[in-house]
Short mmCIF file of C-alpha atoms in Angstrom, two decimals:
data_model
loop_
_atom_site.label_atom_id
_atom_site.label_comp_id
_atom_site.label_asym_id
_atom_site.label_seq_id
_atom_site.Cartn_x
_atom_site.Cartn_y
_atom_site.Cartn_z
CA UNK A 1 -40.03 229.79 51.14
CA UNK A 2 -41.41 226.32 50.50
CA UNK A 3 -38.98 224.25 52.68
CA UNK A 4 -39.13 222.09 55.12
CA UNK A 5 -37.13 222.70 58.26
CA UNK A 6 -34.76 219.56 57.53
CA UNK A 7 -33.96 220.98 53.97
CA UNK A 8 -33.61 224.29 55.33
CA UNK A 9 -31.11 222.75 57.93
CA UNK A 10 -29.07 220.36 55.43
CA UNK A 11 -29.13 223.62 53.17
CA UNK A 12 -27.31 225.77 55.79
CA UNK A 13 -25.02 223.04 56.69
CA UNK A 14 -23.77 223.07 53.19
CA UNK A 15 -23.39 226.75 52.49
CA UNK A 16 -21.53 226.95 56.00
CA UNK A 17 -19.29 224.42 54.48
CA UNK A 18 -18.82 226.05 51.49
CA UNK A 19 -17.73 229.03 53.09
CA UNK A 20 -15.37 227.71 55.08
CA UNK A 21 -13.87 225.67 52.49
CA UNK A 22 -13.21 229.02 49.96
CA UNK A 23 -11.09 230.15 52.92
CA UNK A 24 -9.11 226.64 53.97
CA UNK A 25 -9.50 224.45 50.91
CA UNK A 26 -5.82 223.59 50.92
CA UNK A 27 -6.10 222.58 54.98
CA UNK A 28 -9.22 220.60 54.43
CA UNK A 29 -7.95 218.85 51.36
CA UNK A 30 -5.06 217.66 53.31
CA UNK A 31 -6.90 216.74 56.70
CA UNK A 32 -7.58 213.11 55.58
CA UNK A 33 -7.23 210.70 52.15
CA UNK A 34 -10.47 209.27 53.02
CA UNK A 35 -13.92 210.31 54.64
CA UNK A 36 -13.35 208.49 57.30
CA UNK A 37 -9.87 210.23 57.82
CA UNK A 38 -11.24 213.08 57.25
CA UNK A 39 -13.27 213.35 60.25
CA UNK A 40 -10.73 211.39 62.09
CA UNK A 41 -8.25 214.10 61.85
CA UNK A 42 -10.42 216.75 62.53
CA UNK A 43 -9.28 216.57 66.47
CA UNK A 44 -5.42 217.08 65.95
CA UNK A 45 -6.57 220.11 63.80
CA UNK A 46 -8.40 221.41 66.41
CA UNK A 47 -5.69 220.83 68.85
CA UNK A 48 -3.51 222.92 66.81
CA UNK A 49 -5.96 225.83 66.52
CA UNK A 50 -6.25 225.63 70.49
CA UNK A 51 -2.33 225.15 71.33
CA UNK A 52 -1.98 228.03 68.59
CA UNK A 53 -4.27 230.66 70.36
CA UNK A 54 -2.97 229.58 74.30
CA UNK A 55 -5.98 227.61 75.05
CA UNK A 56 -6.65 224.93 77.51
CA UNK A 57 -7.87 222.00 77.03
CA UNK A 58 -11.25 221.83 78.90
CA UNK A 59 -13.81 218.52 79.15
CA UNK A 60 -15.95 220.40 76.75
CA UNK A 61 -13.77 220.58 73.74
CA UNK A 62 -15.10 219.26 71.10
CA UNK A 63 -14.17 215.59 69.19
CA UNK A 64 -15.33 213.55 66.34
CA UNK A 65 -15.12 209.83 66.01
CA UNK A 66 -15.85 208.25 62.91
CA UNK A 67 -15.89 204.47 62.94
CA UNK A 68 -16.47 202.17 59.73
CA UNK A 69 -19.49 199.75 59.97
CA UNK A 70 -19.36 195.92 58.75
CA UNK A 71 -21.75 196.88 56.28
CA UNK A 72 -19.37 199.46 54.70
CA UNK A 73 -21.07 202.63 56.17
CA UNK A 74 -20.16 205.24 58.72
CA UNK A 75 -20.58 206.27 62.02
CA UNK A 76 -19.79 209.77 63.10
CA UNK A 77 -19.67 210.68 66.58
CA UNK A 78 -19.31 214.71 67.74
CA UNK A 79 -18.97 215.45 71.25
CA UNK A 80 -19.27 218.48 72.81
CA UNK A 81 -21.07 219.89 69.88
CA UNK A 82 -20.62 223.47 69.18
CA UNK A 83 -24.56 224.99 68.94
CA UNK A 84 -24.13 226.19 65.48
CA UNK A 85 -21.82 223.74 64.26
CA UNK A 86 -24.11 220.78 65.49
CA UNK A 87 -27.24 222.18 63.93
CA UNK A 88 -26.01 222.17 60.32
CA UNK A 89 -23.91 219.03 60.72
CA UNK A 90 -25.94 217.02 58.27
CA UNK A 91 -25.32 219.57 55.27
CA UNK A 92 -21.86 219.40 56.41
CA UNK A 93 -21.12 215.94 56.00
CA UNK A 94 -22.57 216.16 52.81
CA UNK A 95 -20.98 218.87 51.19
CA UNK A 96 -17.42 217.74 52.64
CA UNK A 97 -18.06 214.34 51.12
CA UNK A 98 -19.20 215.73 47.57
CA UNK A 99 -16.61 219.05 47.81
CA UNK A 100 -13.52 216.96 48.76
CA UNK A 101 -14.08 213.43 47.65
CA UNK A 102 -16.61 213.41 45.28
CA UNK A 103 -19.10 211.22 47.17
CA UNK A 104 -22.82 211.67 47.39
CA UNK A 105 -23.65 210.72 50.77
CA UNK A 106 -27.10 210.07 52.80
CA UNK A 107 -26.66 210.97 56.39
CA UNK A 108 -29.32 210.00 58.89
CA UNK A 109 -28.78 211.28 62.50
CA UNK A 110 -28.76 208.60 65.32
CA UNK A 111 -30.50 209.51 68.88
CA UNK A 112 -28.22 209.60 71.94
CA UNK A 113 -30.88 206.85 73.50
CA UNK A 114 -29.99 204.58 70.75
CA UNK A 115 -25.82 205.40 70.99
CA UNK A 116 -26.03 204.90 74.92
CA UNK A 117 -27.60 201.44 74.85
CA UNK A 118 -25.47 200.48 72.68
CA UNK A 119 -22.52 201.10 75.18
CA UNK A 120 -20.47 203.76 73.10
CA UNK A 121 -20.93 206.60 74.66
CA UNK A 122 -20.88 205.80 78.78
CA UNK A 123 -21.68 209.21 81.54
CA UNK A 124 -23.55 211.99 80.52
CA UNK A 125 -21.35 213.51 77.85
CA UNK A 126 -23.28 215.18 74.81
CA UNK A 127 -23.05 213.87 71.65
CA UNK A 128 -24.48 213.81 68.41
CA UNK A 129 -24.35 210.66 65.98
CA UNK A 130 -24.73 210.34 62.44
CA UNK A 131 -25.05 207.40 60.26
CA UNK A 132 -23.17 208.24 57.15
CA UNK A 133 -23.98 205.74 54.09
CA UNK A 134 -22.71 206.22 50.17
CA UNK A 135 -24.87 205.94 47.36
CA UNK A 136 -24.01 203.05 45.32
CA UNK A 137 -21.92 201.41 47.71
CA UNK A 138 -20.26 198.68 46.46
CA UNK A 139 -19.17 197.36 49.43
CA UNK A 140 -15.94 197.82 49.25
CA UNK A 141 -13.89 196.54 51.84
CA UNK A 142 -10.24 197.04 52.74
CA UNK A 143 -8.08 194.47 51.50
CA UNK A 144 -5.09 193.27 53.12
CA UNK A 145 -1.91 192.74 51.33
CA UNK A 146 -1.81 189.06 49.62
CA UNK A 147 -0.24 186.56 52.42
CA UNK A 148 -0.83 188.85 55.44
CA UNK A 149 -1.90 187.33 58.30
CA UNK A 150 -4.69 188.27 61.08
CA UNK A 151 -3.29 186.16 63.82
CA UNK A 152 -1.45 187.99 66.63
CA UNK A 153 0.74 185.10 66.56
CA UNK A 154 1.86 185.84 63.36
CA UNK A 155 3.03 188.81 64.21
CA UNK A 156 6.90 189.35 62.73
CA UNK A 157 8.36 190.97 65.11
CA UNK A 158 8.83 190.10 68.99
CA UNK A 159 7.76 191.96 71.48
CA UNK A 160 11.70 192.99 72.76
CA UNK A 161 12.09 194.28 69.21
CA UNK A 162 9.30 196.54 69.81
CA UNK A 163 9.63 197.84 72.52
CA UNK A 164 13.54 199.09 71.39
CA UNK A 165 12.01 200.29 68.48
CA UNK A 166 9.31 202.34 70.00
CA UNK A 167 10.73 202.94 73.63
CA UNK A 168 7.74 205.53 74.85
CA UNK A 169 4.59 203.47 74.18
CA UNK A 170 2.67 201.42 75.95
CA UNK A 171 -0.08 198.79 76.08
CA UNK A 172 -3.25 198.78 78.89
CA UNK A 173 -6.08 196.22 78.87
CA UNK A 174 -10.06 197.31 80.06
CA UNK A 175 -9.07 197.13 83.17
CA UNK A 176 -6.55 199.25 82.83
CA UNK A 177 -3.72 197.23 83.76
CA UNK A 178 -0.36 197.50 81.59
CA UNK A 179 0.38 194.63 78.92
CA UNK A 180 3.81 195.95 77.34
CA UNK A 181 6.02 199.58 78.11
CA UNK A 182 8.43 200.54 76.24
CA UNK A 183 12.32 200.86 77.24
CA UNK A 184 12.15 204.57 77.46
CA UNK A 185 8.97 204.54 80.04
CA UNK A 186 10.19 201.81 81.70
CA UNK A 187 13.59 203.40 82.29
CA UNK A 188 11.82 206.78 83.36
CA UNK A 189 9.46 204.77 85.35
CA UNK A 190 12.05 202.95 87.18
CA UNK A 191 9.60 199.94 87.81
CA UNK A 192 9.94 196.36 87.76
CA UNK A 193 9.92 194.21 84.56
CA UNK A 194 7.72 191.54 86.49
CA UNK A 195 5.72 194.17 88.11
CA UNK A 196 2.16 194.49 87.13
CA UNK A 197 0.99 198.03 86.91
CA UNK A 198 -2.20 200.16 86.59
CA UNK A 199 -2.34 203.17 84.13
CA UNK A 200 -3.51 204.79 87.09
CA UNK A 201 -0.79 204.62 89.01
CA UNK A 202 1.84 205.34 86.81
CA UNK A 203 0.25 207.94 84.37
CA UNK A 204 -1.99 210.85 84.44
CA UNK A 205 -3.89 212.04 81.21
CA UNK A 206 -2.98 215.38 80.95
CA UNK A 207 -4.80 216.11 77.03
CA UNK A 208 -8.22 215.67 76.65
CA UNK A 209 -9.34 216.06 80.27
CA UNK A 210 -11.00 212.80 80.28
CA UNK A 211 -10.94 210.15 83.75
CA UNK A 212 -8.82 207.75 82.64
CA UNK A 213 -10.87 204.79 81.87
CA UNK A 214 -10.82 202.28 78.60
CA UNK A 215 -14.22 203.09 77.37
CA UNK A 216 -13.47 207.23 77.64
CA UNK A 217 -10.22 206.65 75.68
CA UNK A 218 -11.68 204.91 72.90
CA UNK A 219 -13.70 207.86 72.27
CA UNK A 220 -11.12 209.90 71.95
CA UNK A 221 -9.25 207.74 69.98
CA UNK A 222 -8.59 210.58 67.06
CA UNK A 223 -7.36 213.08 69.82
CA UNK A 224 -3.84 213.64 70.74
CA UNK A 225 -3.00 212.43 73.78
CA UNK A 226 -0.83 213.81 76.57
CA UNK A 227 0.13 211.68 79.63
CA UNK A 228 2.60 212.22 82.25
CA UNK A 229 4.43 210.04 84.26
CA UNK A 230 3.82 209.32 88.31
CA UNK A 231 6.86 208.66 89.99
CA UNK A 232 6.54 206.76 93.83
CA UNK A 233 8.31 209.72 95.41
CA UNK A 234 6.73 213.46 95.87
CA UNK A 235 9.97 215.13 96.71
CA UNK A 236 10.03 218.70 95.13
CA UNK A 237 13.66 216.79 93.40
CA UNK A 238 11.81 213.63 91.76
CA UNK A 239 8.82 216.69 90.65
CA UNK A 240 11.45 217.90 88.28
CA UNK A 241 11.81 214.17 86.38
CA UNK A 242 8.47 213.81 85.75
CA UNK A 243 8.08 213.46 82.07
CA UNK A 244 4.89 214.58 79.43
CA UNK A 245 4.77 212.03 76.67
CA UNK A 246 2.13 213.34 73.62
CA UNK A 247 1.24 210.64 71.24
CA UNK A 248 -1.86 208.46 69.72
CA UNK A 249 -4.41 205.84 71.40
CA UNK A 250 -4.70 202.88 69.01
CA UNK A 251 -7.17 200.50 69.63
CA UNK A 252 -6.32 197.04 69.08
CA UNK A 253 -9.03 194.81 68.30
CA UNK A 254 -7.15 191.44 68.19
CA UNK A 255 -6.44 191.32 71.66
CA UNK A 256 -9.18 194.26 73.03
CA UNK A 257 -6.65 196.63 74.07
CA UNK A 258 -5.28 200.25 73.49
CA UNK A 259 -1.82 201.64 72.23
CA UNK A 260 -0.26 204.11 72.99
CA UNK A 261 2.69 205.65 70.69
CA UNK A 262 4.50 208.83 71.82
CA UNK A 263 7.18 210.75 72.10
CA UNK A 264 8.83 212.81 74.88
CA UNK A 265 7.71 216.27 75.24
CA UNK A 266 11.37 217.63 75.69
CA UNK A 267 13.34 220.46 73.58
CA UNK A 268 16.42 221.08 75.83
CA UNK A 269 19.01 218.78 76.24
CA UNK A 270 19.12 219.52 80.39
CA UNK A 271 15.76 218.60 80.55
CA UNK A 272 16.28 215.00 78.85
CA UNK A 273 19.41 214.68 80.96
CA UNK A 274 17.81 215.85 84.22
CA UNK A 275 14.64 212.70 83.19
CA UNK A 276 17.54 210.24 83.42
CA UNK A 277 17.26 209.57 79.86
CA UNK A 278 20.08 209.95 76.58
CA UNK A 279 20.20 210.92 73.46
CA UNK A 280 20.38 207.64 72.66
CA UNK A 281 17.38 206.29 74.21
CA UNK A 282 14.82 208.25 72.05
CA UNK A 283 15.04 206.28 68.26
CA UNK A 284 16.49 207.84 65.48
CA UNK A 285 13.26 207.58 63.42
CA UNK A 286 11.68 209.97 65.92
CA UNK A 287 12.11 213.98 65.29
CA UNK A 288 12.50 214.64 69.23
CA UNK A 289 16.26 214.28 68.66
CA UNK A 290 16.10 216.93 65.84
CA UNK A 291 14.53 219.29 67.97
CA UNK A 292 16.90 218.60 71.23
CA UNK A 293 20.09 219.31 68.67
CA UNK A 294 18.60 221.90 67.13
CA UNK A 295 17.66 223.56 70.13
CA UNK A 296 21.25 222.96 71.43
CA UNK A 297 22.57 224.17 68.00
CA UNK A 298 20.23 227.48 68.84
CA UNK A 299 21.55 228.04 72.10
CA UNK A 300 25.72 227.81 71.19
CA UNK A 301 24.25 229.83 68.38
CA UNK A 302 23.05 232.47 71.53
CA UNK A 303 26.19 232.33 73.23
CA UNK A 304 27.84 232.52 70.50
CA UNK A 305 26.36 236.12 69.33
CA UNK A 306 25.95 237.52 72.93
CA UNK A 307 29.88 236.51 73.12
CA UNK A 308 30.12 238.64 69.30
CA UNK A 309 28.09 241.16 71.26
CA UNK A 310 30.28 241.87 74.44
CA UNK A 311 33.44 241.92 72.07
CA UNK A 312 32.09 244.07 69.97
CA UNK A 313 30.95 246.76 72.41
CA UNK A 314 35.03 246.42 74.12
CA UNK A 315 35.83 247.27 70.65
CA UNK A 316 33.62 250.10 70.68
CA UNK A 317 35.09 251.33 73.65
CA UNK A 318 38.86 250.75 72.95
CA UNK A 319 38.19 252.58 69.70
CA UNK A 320 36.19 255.88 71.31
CA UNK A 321 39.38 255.79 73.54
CA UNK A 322 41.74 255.79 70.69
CA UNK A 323 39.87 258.52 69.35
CA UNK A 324 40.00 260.58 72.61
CA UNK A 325 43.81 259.86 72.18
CA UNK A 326 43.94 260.64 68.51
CA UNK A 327 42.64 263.98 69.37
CA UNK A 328 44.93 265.00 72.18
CA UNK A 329 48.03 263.96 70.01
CA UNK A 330 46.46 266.21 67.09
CA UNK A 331 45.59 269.23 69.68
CA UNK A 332 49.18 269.08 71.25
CA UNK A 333 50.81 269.01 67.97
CA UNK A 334 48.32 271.51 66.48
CA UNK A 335 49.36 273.74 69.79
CA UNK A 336 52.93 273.55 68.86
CA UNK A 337 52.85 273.59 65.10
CA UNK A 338 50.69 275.73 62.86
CA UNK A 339 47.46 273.27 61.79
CA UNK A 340 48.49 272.50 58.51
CA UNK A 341 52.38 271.56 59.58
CA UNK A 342 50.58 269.48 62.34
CA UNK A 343 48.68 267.44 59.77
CA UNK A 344 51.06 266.30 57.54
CA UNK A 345 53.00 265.34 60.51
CA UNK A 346 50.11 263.85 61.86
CA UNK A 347 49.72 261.89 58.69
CA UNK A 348 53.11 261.31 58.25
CA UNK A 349 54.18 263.23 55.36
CA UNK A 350 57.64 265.08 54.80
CA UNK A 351 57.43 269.23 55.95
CA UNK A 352 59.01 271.02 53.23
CA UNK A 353 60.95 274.30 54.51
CA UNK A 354 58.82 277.27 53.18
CA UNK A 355 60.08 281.00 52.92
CA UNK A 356 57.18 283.81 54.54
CA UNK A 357 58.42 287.16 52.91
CA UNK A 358 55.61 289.49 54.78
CA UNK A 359 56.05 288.24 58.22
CA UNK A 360 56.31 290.60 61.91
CA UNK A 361 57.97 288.71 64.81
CA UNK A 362 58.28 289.93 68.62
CA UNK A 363 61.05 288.98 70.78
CA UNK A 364 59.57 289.71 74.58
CA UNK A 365 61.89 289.24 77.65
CA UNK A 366 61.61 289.82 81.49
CA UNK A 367 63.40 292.68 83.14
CA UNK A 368 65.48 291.65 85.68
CA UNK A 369 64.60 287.59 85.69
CA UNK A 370 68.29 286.35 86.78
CA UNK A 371 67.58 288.45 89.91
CA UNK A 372 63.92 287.61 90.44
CA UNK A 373 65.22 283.72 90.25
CA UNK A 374 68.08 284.24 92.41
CA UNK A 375 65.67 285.41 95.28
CA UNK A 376 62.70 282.32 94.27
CA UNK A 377 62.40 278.51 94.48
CA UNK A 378 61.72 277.08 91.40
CA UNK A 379 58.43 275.95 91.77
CA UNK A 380 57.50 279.94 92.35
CA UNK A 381 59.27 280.61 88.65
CA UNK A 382 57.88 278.04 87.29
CA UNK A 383 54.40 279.40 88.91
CA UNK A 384 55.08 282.78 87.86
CA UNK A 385 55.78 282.24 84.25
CA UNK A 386 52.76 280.04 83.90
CA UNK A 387 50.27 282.95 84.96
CA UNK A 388 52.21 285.61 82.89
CA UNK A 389 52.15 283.01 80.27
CA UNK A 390 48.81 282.04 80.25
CA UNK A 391 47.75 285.57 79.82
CA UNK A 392 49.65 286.18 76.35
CA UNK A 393 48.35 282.72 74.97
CA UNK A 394 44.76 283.93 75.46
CA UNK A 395 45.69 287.32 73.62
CA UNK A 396 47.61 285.72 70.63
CA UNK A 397 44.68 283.73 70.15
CA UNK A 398 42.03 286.88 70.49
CA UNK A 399 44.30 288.33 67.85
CA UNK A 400 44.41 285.26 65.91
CA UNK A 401 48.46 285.88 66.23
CA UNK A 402 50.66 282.47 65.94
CA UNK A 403 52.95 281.83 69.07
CA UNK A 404 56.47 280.39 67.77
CA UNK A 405 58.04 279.15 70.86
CA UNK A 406 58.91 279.82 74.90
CA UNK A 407 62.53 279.44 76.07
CA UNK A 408 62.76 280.17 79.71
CA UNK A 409 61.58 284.45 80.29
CA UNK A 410 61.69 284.77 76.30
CA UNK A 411 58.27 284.87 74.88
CA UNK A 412 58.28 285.12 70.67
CA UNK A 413 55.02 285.48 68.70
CA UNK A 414 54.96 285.80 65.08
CA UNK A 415 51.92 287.46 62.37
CA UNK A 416 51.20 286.82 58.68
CA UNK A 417 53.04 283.16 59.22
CA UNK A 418 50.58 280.86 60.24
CA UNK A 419 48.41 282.72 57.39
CA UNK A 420 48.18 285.31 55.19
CA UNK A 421 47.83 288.80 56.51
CA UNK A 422 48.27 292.69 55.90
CA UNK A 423 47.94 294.24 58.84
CA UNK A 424 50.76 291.35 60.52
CA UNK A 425 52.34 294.40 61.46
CA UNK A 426 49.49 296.38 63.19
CA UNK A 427 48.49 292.80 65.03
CA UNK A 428 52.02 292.58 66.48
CA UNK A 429 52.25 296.36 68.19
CA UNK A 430 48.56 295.44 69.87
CA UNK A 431 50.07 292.67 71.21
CA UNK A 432 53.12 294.37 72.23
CA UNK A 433 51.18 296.57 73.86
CA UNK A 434 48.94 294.09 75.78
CA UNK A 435 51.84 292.37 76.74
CA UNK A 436 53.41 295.20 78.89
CA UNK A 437 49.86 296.20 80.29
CA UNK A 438 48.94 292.10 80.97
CA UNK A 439 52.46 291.98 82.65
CA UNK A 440 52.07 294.46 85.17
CA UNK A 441 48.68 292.46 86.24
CA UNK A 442 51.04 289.50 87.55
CA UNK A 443 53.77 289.98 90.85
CA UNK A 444 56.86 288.97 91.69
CA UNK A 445 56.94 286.23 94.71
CA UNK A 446 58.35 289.37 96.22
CA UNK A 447 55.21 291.17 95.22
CA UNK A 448 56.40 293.71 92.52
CA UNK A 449 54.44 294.03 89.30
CA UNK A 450 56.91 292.19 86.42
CA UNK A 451 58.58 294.17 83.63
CA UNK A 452 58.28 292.85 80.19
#
């Protein structure tokens, strides 16, 4: 096609780019103000992607480096390049510089030979290094505000103040050994102030999986860090107080050393409490607080609604039970009344006397029931009339027939007055006549058939 394999490569590069920028432009627009940012901030992006999709964080995952040169230009270090993603790096670069800022950019890739002598880039890790240089480069260098100062012991602010201010960072040397702590480590720590101290013994890097020496964290110095504090006992009790702390490595070239700012990786208040540390001992500035309270605020919030919950189903259940009881009252009422009487009584209204002018009533009585009584305990009566009873309720309701009332033997039934009818008549002489056969069906505690 009458390329060369380089233009072929810088050309895929770019329309890899491209592609990915249609999809993310608002993402990669915000990554970084500068180029240098840019690539810079790639690693907390990646981070994200990784914590997003449950991922652990391996000694393979990937990092860029970008450092700025005397001379103006830039150095990219990638580690742990990605196949595809290292062979069209070049185009990359380019097309991020021209797509986002506007730069046109020559970028030269450095041998790992020449990276490694110079020191950068100690073990056997893989890496791929580009030199990064803008056309028409002025030379522009980073001014510092008018009156600042580069001396250290200028500084405006004393190392107490800091340390209040940011109580979880810290301070190590090359040799690893601990120039400054904060309040907050030091109080988790539970070390002496005049005590020197190894990062070693006191932290572990839990995020990137790197061996905790100087030269491997200034690598990674645009990765998130996560260390966790050692404590000198191994009881299963001082296990539960060790803390993670996630937060930058800032290199500090005045004195050759590295800081560390972070925050506690805490979101429940019983966690903070059960570290040995307050509320107040994390600075207002920092958003940890806002998610303890929040969290807190979430789990009243819980309580709260489970509490809603449990009253809510008693409710439930007292009301199901006032319904049950609704029910019997309307049934007994509707058992003694006819149904429309009982609901107007039910709902409390006034029963207005009505006159029934095609009505049939029976009068029933038990022949010989002073005797039968004067020869039976009461409970046997009371036995008897229930069974003979029970018998005529099922027939007045076969014959849809409305029973008035029961006083003692006296059984009276009534047609046409619970509703309409013309045959009231005809329905009252059935019954009469199921009555007397029905009665004969139940004895006497003497055993003779009763007489109706």
């Amino acid at each position: 096609i009458g390329l060369k394999f380089e233009e072929m490569q810088e050309k895929f590069g770019e329309e890899f780019f491209n592609i990915c920028f249609d999809e993310n432009e608002r993402v990669l627009r915000a990554v970084g103000g500068t180029l240098q940012d840019f690539f810079n901030g790639f690693d907390a992006l990646l981070e994200h992607i990784r914590t997003s999709f449950g991922r652990q964080a391996t000694l393979e995952s990937p990092s860029f480096l970008c450092k700025e040169l005397p001379e103006g230009n830039l150095m990219l270090h990638y580690f742990h390049p990605h196949q595809i993603v290292g062979f069209a790096m070049t185009g990359m670069i380019k097309a991020a510089a021209k797509k986002i800022y506007r730069l046109e950019v020559e970028v030269e890739q450095v041998t790992n030979d020449k990276l490694c002598s110079e020191g950068t880039n100690p073990g056997n890790c893989s890496c791929l290094t580009f030199l990064i240089k803008e056309h028409e480069n002025a030379n522009t260098t980073k001014a510092l505000p008018p009156g600042t100062s580069q001396s250290p012991l200028d500084l405006r602010i004393s190392i107490s103040t800091f340390c209040r201010a940011f109580p979880f960072h810290l301070m190590f040397d090359p040799n690893m050994l601990v120039l400054q702590l904060g309040e907050g480590l030091r109080k988790q720590l539970r070390c002496d102030t005049h005590k020197t101290l190894k990062f070693q013994d006191c932290f572990d890097i839990v995020s990137p999986k790197i061996s905790a020496t100087f030269e491997r964290v200034l690598l990674r110095l645009s990765t998130p860090f996560v260390i966790r504090t050692k404590l000198e006992d191994s009881d299963s009790e001082s296990k539960d107080k060790v803390m993670e702390i996630k937060g930058q490595m800032i290199h500090v070239p005045e004195s050759n050393s590295i800081l560390f700012l972070g925050s506690p990786c805490v979101d429940k208040l019983d966690e903070l409490m059960g570290r040995g540390l307050h509320l107040s001992d994390i600075p207002i500035h920092d958003a940890t607080r806002d998610v303890i309270l929040v969290g807190e605020q979430a789990k009243a919030q819980d309580g709260l609604k489970k509490r809603m919950d449990k009253l809510k189903a008693t409710l439930e259940c007292t009301h199901k039970a006032l319904e049950e009881e609704k029910k019997k009252t309307v049934d007994l009422l509707i058992s003694i009344f006819p149904e429309e009487v009982a609901q107007q009584l039910w709902q409390g209204q006034q029963v207005q006397a009505r006159k029934f002018d095609d009505v049939t009533m029976l009068f029933s009585d038990i022949v010989g029931f002073t005797a039968i009584c004067a020869q039976c305990t009461p409970m046997q009566v009371i036995s008897m009339l229930n069974e003979l009873y029970t018998r005529f309720d099922h027939q007045c309701g076969f014959l849809d027939i409305y029973k008035v009332e029961t006083i003692g033997d006296a059984y009276c039934v009534a047609a046409g007055l619970h509703k309409k009818s013309l045959s009231h008549a005809k329905a009252i002489a059935l019954m009469a006549l199921k009555m007397m056969e029905l009665s004969e069906e139940v004895l006497t505690p003497d055993g003779s058939p009763i007489k109706v």
